[in-house]
Coordinates of C-alpha atoms in Angstrom, one line a residue:
M1060 CA 9.5 13.5 11.2
I1061 CA 12.3 11.7 9.3
P1062 CA 15.4 14.0 8.5
P1063 CA 15.9 14.4 4.9
R1064 CA 19.2 12.5 4.9
Y1065 CA 17.4 9.9 6.2
R1066 CA 14.4 9.4 4.0
T1067 CA 16.3 7.2 1.2
P1068 CA 17.7 4.6 4.0
T1069 CA 14.5 4.0 5.6
C1070 CA 12.8 3.9 2.6
I1071 CA 15.0 1.1 1.7
I1072 CA 15.1 -0.6 5.2
A1073 CA 10.8 -0.4 5.1
L1074 CA 11.0 -2.0 1.4
L1075 CA 13.7 -4.9 2.9
A1076 CA 11.8 -5.4 6.2
I1077 CA 8.6 -5.9 4.1
N1078 CA 10.1 -8.6 2.1
I1079 CA 11.8 -9.7 5.0
Y1080 CA 8.6 -10.5 6.5
I1081 CA 6.8 -11.8 3.0
T1082 CA 9.6 -14.7 3.0
H1083 CA 10.7 -14.9 6.7
F1084 CA 9.7 -19.1 6.3
V1085 CA 11.7 -19.6 3.0
F1086 CA 15.0 -18.0 3.5
L1087 CA 16.6 -21.0 5.2
G1088 CA 14.3 -23.7 4.0
Q1089 CA 15.3 -27.1 2.8
V1090 CA 14.2 -28.8 -0.3
N1091 CA 10.8 -27.8 -2.0
V1092 CA 8.4 -30.2 -2.8
Q1093 CA 6.7 -29.2 -5.4
T1094 CA 6.8 -31.9 -8.0
G1095 CA 6.9 -28.2 -10.6
S1096 CA 9.8 -27.3 -8.9
I1097 CA 13.1 -26.7 -10.4
E1098 CA 15.3 -26.3 -7.5
V1099 CA 16.8 -29.4 -6.8
L1100 CA 18.7 -28.6 -10.3
L1101 CA 19.8 -25.7 -9.7
M1102 CA 21.2 -26.8 -6.6
S1103 CA 23.5 -29.0 -7.7
F1104 CA 24.7 -26.9 -10.2
A1105 CA 25.3 -24.4 -7.1
R1106 CA 26.9 -27.7 -5.4
W1107 CA 29.2 -28.5 -8.2
L1108 CA 30.8 -25.1 -8.2
A1109 CA 31.4 -25.2 -4.6
E1110 CA 33.2 -28.5 -4.9
N1111 CA 34.9 -27.4 -8.0
W1112 CA 35.9 -23.9 -7.3
N1113 CA 38.8 -23.8 -9.0
D1114 CA 37.2 -25.6 -12.4
R1115 CA 35.3 -22.7 -13.8
S1116 CA 35.8 -23.6 -17.5
W1117 CA 32.8 -26.5 -17.8
M1118 CA 29.5 -27.7 -16.6
P1119 CA 29.1 -31.2 -16.8
T1120 CA 25.8 -31.1 -15.5
W1121 CA 24.2 -28.4 -17.8
I1122 CA 22.4 -29.8 -21.1
M1123 CA 25.4 -32.8 -21.0
G1124 CA 28.1 -30.1 -21.0
A1125 CA 28.3 -26.7 -21.0
P1126 CA 31.3 -23.9 -20.8
V1127 CA 30.2 -22.1 -17.2
R1128 CA 29.7 -18.6 -18.6
Q1129 CA 27.2 -19.9 -20.8
I1130 CA 24.5 -21.4 -17.4
Y1131 CA 21.6 -19.7 -16.7
N1132 CA 22.3 -16.7 -14.7
P1133 CA 25.3 -18.4 -13.5
A1134 CA 26.5 -15.6 -11.0
M1135 CA 23.5 -16.9 -8.6
H1136 CA 24.9 -20.1 -8.7
A1137 CA 28.2 -18.9 -7.7
S1138 CA 26.8 -17.1 -5.2
V1139 CA 25.1 -19.8 -3.8
G1140 CA 27.9 -22.2 -4.5
A1141 CA 30.3 -19.9 -2.3
V1142 CA 27.3 -19.7 0.4
I1143 CA 27.6 -23.4 0.3
K1144 CA 31.5 -23.1 1.5
I1145 CA 30.4 -21.9 4.6
P1146 CA 30.5 -24.4 7.5
G1147 CA 27.3 -26.0 8.3
W1148 CA 25.4 -24.8 5.4
S1149 CA 23.7 -27.3 2.9
P1150 CA 22.6 -26.6 -0.7
P1151 CA 19.2 -26.1 0.1
E1152 CA 19.7 -23.6 2.7
A1153 CA 22.4 -21.7 0.6
Y1154 CA 19.9 -21.8 -2.6
H1155 CA 17.2 -20.3 -0.3
F1156 CA 19.6 -18.1 1.3
V1157 CA 20.5 -16.1 -1.9
T1158 CA 17.7 -16.6 -4.1
T1159 CA 14.9 -15.2 -1.4
L1160 CA 17.7 -12.6 -0.1
T1161 CA 17.4 -11.2 -4.2
Y1162 CA 13.6 -11.9 -3.9
C1163 CA 13.8 -9.2 -0.9
L1164 CA 16.5 -6.8 -2.6
G1165 CA 14.1 -7.0 -6.1
P1166 CA 11.8 -4.1 -4.7
V1167 CA 14.4 -1.9 -3.6
T1168 CA 16.6 -2.3 -6.9
L1169 CA 13.5 -0.6 -8.7
F1170 CA 13.4 1.9 -5.7
W1171 CA 16.6 2.6 -6.1
L1172 CA 16.3 3.3 -9.8
I1173 CA 13.0 5.3 -10.1
W1174 CA 14.4 7.6 -7.6
R1175 CA 17.7 8.1 -8.8
G1176 CA 15.9 9.0 -12.3
T1177 CA 13.5 11.4 -10.7
R1178 CA 14.7 12.5 -7.2
R1179 CA 11.1 11.7 -6.3
L1180 CA 11.3 10.1 -3.1
G1181 CA 7.0 8.8 -2.7
L1182 CA 6.7 7.6 -6.2
A1183 CA 10.0 5.6 -5.7
F1184 CA 8.8 4.0 -2.4
L1185 CA 5.2 3.4 -4.2
A1186 CA 7.0 1.8 -7.0
G1187 CA 8.9 -0.8 -4.5
L1188 CA 6.2 -1.1 -2.6
L1189 CA 3.9 -2.0 -5.1
Y1190 CA 6.6 -4.6 -6.8
S1191 CA 6.5 -6.2 -3.3
V1192 CA 2.7 -7.0 -3.5
Y1193 CA 1.5 -7.7 -6.8
S1194 CA 2.8 -8.5 -10.1
P1195 CA 1.9 -6.7 -13.0
A1196 CA 2.6 -9.5 -15.5
I1197 CA -0.6 -11.1 -14.4
L1198 CA -2.3 -8.0 -16.4
L1199 CA -0.4 -9.7 -19.7
D1200 CA -1.2 -13.3 -20.1
R1201 CA -4.0 -15.1 -19.1
S1202 CA -2.4 -18.1 -19.0
I1203 CA -0.2 -16.3 -16.3
L1204 CA -3.2 -15.3 -14.4
N1205 CA -4.6 -18.7 -14.7
D1206 CA -1.7 -20.2 -12.8
A1207 CA -2.0 -17.0 -10.4
G1208 CA -5.5 -17.9 -9.1
S1209 CA -6.2 -14.2 -9.1
Y1210 CA -5.4 -10.5 -9.7
F1211 CA -4.3 -10.0 -6.7
S1212 CA -1.9 -13.3 -6.0
P1213 CA 1.9 -12.5 -5.2
R1214 CA 3.3 -13.7 -8.9
R1215 CA 6.8 -13.5 -7.9
L1216 CA 7.0 -15.2 -4.2
Q1217 CA 4.9 -18.2 -7.0
T1218 CA 7.5 -18.4 -9.1
L1219 CA 10.0 -18.7 -6.0
I1220 CA 8.4 -21.2 -4.2
T1221 CA 6.3 -23.3 -6.2
Y1222 CA 8.4 -23.0 -8.9
G1223 CA 11.8 -22.4 -7.6
E1224 CA 13.1 -20.2 -10.2
G1225 CA 15.8 -18.3 -8.7
P1226 CA 17.7 -17.3 -11.4
H1227 CA 14.4 -15.8 -12.9
V1228 CA 13.9 -14.1 -9.3
T1229 CA 17.6 -12.6 -9.1
G1230 CA 17.5 -12.1 -13.0
L1231 CA 14.2 -9.3 -12.1
M1232 CA 16.2 -7.9 -9.3
E1233 CA 19.3 -7.2 -11.4
I1234 CA 17.3 -5.2 -14.2
P1235 CA 16.9 -1.6 -12.7
L1236 CA 20.2 -2.2 -11.4
V1237 CA 21.7 -2.6 -14.8
I1238 CA 19.2 -0.3 -16.6
W1239 CA 20.3 2.6 -13.6
L1240 CA 24.6 1.0 -14.4
L1241 CA 23.8 1.7 -18.1
H1242 CA 22.8 5.5 -17.8
E1243 CA 25.0 6.1 -15.5
A1244 CA 28.1 4.7 -17.8
A1245 CA 26.5 7.0 -20.8
T1246 CA 26.2 10.2 -18.7
R1247 CA 29.4 10.3 -16.5
R1248 CA 31.8 8.4 -19.2
R1249 CA 32.7 6.4 -16.9

């Protein structure tokens, strides 16, 4: 039996381990060969940020130029740019590492939100586990179901691998954190 004070960290580690197992082949992958993938473009944003670290005013490659703060999920691109700065890391390796890490953290952030909101560890773990292996988006739209192939296809993984949508997967990971932080700000007035 796990002592009470270790149960929450154990759940977090278990969810991370499950998701790392699911995505282990993506972590340091090279360029996606899927023609529908946008990841090469997203890697170029991160590479530009890494090369122009001190110039955060304008992104020349985004729709004929735009302020950096207005590009699609700029924090994710900046994170990939920071990892590119690690000696020996290529833009594809950095991009896949960051986006796969946020993929793995998605169920953990949902677990955290539900656990903090309900204090029901089993319910929170079940939600994180279901989020790890199933996407309810398949139930919302027939075109998503058709694209996924079946009701039990790992849609989030398909979004990450087939379409290269790291910013989308990162955004999904951030939503439970934002909800929890808004709740904390509203209830604790900090």
